[in-house]
XYZ file of C-alpha atoms in Angstrom:
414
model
C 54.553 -15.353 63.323
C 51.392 -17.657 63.041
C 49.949 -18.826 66.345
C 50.809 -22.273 66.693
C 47.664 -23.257 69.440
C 44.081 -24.225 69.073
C 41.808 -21.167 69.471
C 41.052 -20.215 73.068
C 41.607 -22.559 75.670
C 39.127 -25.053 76.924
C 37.122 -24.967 79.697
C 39.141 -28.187 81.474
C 42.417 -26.632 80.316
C 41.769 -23.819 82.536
C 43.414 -26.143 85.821
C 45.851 -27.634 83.453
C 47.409 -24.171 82.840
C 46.512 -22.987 86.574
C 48.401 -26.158 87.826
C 51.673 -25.805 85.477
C 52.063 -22.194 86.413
C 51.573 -22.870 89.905
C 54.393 -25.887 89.626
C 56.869 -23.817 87.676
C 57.317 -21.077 89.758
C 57.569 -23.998 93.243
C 60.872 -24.604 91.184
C 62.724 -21.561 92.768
C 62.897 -19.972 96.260
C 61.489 -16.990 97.097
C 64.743 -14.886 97.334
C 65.018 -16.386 93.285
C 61.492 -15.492 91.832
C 61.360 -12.620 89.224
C 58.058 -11.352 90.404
C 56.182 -11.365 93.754
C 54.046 -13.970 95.547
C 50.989 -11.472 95.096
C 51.810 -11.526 91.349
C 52.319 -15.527 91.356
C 48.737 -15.439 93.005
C 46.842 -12.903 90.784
C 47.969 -14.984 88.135
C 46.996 -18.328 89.279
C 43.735 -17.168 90.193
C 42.905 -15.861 86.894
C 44.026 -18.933 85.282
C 41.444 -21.025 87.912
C 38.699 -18.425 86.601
C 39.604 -19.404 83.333
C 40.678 -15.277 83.217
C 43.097 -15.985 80.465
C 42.808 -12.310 78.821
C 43.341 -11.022 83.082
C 46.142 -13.776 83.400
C 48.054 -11.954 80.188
C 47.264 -8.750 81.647
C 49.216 -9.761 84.743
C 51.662 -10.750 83.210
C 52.156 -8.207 80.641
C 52.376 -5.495 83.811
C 54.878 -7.433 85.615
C 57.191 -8.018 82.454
C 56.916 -3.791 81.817
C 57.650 -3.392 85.966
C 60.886 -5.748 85.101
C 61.730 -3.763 81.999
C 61.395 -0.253 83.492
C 61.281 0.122 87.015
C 64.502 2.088 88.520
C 67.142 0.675 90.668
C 70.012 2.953 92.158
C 72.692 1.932 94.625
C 73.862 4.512 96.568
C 77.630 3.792 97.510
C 79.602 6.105 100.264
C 82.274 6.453 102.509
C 85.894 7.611 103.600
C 88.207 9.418 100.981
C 90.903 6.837 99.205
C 88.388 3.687 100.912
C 88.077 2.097 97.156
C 84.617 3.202 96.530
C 85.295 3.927 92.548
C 86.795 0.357 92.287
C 83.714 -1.125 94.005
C 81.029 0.665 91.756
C 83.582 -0.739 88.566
C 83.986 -4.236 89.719
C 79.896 -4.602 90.680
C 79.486 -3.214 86.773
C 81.769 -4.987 85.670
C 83.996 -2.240 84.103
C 87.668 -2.537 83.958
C 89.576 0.711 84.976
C 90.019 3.147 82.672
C 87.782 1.628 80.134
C 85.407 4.446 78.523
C 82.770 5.003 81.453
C 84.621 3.734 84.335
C 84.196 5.688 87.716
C 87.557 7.315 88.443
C 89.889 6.242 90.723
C 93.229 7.598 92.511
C 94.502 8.020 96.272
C 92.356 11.088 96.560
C 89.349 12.317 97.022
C 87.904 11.919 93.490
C 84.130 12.264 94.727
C 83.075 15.754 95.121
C 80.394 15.846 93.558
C 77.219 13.130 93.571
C 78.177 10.754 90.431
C 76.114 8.551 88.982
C 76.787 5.579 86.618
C 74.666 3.741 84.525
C 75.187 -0.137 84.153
C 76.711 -0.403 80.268
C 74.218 -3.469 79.481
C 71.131 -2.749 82.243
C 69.892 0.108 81.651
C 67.145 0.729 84.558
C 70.327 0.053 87.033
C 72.149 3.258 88.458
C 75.324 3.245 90.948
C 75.403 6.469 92.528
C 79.088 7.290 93.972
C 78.568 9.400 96.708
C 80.631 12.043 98.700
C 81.858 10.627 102.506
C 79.683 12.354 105.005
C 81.707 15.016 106.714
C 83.184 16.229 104.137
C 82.713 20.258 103.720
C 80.113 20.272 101.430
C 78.269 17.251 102.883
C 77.899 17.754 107.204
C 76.447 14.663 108.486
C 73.845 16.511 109.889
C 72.481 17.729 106.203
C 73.725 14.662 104.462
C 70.829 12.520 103.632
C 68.633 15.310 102.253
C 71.628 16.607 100.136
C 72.342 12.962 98.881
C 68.537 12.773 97.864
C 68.169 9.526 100.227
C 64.392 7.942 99.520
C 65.626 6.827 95.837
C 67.978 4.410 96.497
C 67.340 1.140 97.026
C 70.027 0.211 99.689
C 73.679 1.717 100.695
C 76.583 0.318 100.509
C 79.224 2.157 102.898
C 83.188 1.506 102.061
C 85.832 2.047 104.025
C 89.653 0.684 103.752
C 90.350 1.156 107.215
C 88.167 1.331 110.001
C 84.128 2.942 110.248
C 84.252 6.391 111.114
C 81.428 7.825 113.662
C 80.022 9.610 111.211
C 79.228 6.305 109.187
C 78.127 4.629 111.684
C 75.510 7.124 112.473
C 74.735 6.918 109.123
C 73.833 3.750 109.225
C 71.761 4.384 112.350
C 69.719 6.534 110.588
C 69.237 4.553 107.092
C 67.683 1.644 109.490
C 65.589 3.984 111.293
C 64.181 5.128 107.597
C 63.550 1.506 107.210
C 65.957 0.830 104.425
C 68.827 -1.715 103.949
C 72.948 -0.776 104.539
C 75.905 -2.986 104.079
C 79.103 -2.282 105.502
C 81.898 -3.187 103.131
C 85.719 -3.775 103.739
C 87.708 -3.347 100.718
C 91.457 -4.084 100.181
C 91.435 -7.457 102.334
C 93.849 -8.530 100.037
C 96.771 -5.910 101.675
C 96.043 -6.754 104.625
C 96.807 -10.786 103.643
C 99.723 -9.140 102.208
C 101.249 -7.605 104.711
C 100.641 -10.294 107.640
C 101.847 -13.208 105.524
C 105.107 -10.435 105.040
C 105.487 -9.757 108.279
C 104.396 -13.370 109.948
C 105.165 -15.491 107.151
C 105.707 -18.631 109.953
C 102.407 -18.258 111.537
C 100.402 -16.842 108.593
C 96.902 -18.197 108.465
C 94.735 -16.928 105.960
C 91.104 -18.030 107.103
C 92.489 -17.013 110.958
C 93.484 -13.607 109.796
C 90.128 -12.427 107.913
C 88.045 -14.190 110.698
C 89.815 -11.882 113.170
C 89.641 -8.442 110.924
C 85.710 -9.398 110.404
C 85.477 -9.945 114.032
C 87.358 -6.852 115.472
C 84.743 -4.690 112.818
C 81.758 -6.497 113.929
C 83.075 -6.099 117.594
C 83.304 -2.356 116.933
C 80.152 -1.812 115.225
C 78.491 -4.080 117.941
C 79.981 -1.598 120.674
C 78.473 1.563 119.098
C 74.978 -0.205 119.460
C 74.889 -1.002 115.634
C 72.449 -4.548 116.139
C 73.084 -7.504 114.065
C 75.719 -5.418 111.921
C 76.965 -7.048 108.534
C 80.586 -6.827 106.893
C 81.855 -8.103 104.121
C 85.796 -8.077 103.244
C 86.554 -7.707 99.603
C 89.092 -7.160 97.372
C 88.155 -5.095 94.338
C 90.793 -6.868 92.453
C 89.457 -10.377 92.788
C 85.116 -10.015 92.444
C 85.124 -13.835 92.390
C 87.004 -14.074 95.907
C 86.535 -13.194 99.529
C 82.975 -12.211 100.564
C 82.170 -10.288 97.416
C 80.259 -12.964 95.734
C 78.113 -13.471 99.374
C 77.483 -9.614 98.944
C 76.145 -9.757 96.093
C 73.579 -12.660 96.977
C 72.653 -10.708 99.577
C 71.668 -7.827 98.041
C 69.682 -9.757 94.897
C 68.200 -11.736 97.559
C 67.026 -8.689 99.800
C 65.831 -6.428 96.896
C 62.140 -6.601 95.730
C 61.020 -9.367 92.849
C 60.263 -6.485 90.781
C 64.049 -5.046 90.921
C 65.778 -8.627 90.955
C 66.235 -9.859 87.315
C 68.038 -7.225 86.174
C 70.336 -6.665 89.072
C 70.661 -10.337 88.638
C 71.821 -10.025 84.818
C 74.038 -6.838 85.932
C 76.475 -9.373 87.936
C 79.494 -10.238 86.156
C 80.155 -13.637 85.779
C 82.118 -13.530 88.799
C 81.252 -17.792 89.977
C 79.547 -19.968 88.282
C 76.885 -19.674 90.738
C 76.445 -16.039 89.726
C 76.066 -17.679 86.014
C 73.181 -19.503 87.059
C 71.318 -16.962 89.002
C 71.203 -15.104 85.921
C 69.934 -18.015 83.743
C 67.403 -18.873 86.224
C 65.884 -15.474 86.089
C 66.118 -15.367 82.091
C 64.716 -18.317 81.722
C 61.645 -17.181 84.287
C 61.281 -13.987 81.877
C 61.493 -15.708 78.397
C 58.815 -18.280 80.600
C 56.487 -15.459 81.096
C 56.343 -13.832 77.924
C 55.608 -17.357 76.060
C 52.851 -17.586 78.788
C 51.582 -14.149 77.974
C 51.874 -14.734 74.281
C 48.842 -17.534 74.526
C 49.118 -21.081 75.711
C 47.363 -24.037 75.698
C 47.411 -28.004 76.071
C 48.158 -29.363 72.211
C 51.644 -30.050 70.744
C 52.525 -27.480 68.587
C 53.075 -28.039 64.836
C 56.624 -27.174 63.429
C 55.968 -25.320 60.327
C 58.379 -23.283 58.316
C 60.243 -20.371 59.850
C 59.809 -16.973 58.439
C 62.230 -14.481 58.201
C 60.849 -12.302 60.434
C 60.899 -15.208 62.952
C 64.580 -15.767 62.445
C 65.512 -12.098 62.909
C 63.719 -11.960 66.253
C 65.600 -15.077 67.052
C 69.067 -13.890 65.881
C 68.525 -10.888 67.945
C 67.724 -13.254 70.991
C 70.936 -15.035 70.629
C 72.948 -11.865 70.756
C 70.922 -10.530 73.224
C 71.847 -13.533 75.637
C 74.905 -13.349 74.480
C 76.105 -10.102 75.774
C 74.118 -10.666 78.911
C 76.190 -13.373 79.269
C 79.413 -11.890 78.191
C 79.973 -14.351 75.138
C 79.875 -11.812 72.558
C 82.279 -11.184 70.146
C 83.348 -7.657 71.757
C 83.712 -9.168 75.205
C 85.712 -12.549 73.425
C 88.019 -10.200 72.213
C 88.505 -8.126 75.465
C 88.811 -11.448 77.398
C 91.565 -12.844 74.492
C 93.298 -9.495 74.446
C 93.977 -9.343 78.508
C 94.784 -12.777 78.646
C 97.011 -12.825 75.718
C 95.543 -15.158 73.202
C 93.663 -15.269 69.865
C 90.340 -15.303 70.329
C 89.935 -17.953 68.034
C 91.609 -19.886 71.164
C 88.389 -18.357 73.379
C 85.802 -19.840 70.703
C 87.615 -22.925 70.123
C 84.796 -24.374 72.770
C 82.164 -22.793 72.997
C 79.224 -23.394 70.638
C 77.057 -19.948 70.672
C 78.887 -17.931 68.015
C 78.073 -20.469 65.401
C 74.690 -21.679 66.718
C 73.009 -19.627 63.431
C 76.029 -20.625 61.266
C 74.824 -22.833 58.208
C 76.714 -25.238 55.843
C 76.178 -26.583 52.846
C 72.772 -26.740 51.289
C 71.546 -26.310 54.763
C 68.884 -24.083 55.624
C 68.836 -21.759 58.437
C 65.298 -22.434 59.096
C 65.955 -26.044 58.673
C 68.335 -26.009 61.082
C 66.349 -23.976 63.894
C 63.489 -26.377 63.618
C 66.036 -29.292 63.857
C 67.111 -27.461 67.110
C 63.648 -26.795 68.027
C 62.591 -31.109 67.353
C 66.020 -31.892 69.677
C 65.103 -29.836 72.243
C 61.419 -30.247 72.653
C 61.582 -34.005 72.428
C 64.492 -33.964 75.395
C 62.351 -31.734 77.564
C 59.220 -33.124 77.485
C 57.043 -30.553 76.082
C 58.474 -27.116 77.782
C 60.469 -27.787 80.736
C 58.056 -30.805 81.971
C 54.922 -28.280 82.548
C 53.025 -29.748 79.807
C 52.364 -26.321 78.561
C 52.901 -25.736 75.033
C 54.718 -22.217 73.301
C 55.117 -21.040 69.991
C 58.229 -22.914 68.135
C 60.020 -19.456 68.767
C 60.454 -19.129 72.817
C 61.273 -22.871 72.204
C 64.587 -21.763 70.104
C 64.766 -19.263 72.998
C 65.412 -21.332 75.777
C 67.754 -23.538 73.594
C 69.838 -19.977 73.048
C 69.933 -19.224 76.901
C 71.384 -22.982 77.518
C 73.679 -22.749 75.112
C 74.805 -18.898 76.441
C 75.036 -20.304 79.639
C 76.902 -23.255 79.253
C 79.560 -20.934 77.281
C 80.292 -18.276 80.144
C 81.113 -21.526 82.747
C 83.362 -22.910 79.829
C 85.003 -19.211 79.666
C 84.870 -18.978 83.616
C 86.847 -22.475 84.426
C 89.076 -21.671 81.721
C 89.662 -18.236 83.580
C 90.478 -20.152 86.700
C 92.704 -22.734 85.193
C 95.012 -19.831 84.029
C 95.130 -18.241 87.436
């Protein structure tokens, strides 16, 4: 693909591009941002040098941190406490689909298990054995479970915190990392009180009191500031698992963030736009590492190179997003309807369809025309990208807007 700039940049565009990057990335929090505030700074301050081969450089390392660096979740606890379900609903794996963690009343965790994330690959959920059981004494268990690589725990139970897991979590502060106690099964316990109280029954009244007889507990064996979250495997989108899981992208480094964010099912729509924020920062980058400057780019013809990089965009996002045709079909199947029912609204699958005498690269660049002349330029920076990250962010709308279509339709059914 042809660059679509003037040559190098000019000396006075050296603050324009300082002062856009510097403005984007004041669009999202800190807990948001894709890379780190030393990052954000390098970068600036190369772009004020008028650095723009040291800017790239920058940039290029922090997109290859994003793409490879490791991130494992260590998950433990009691035997029969729902830890299998957990690690399946935070992958968003159904139960008994190929590569599901195994589940039952028993003790089906012997052994440390791990299990790779089906669409990110650099994330790992490591299903661990409950301390005390034969093989696993508390007093050997964090060597044995390999402790320094993972990058938090997440300790399970269906009933109540054992000693042993609360020393565990003594001792995972100490080391200076980050635990989360989890309460699974809230649902039964709604259940059963609205069974056996159905006069009094008050929902919010009867989690508040469960949280606050753990925290209570924890509080009394000297565990400071202790946070639980009551969940339901069966329902990701309700209780506290949806605050869980802002808590942990929030509290893991920039580095390790995007991808965790795009390995959240589309659990709110909330979740749905965490994950398009942090695309969007990525694609962002990698037009700014792929050479920008001030001038309004031309819009010459597409090659067909160019429109099989862009075609493999769109499905990229689109199974990020879970609007592909092999999750369509698992969404029509379990909720009983043709999937030509699922499509019916959204607009992705056809967004590379052509009619007529039209042109696919006609239509792109009519895309591209429509979407540069509603933004502004790119997304009111006044920086300028090549025609192909422009098609890009016009995918990732698009995506986006699809899974909240397929998410409120989800809800209306329920």
């Amino acid at each position: 693909m042809g660059q679509l700039f003037s040559s190098t940049p000019k000396d006075e565009d050296h603050g324009d591009l300082e002062s856009s990057f510097a403005e984007y990335f004041k669009n999202y929090k800190e807990e948001g941002k894709i890379i780190s505030e030393e990052t954000v700074r390098l970068i600036e301050l190369h772009l004020k040098q008028g650095n723009i081969q040291g800017a790239n450089s920058a940039i290029s390392d922090a997109l290859k941190n994003i793409d490879t660096v490791p991130i494992n979740v260590a998950v433990t606890g009691e035997s029969g406490a729902g830890k299998s379900s957990f690690i399946n609903a935070l992958r968003g794996v159904k139960h008994g689909e190929e590569g599901a963690a195994e589940t039952g009343v028993t003790e089906t965790t012997m052994e440390i298990t791990p299990y790779k994330h089906p669409k990110i690959k650099t994330l790992t959920l490591w299903d661990l054995p409950g301390i005390g059981t034969m093989k696993f004494p508390p007093k050997d268990y964090l060597e044995k479970v390999e402790f320094k690589k993972y990058d938090f725990f997440v300790i399970v139970s269906a009933t109540r915190f054992t000693k042993h897991e609360v020393d565990l979590a003594k001792a995972i502060r100490h080391m200076g990392k980050n635990y989360y106690f989890v309460r699974t099964k809230v649902d039964f316990d709604l259940e059963n009180e609205k069974m056996f109280k159905p006069r009094t029954f008050d929902r919010e009244k009867t989690l508040n009191q469960i949280r606050s007889s753990y925290l209570d507990a924890l509080r009394g064996n000297k565990i400071g500031e202790p946070r639980v979250f009551l969940i339901s495997n069966r329902d990701s989108s309700g209780y506290d698992f949806p605050g869980l899981v802002d808590i942990l992208v929030k509290e893991l480094p920039a580095q390790k963030r995007h991808n965790f964010m795009l390995s959240v099912p589309n659990i709110t729509e909330a979740a749905i736009q965490r994950k398009y924020n942090s695309a969007k920062q990525f694609i962002w980058l990698e037009a700014m590492k792929d050479g920008v400057v001030a001038t309004i780019p031309g819009l010459g013809i597409l090659k067909d190179n160019d429109v099989e990089k862009l075609d493999a965009s769109l499905s990229h996002y689109r199974v990020l997003f879970g609007v592909d045709d092999e999750s369509l079909e698992s969404m029509a199947k379990d909720a009983q309807v043709p999937v030509e029912q699922l499509k019916k609204n959204l607009k992705s699958p056809y967004l590379l369809e052509t009619k007529n005498e039209e042109t696919l690269g006609g239509k792109l660049l009519k895309y591209l025309e429509n979407f540069a002349s509603a933004n502004g330029g790119l997304l009111a920076t006044g920086l300028y990208f090549r025609k192909s990250f422009y098609l890009q962010f016009h995918f990732l709308d698009t995506v986006a807007a699809d899974a909240k279509v397929l998410l409120r339709e989800a809800y209306s059914k329920n």
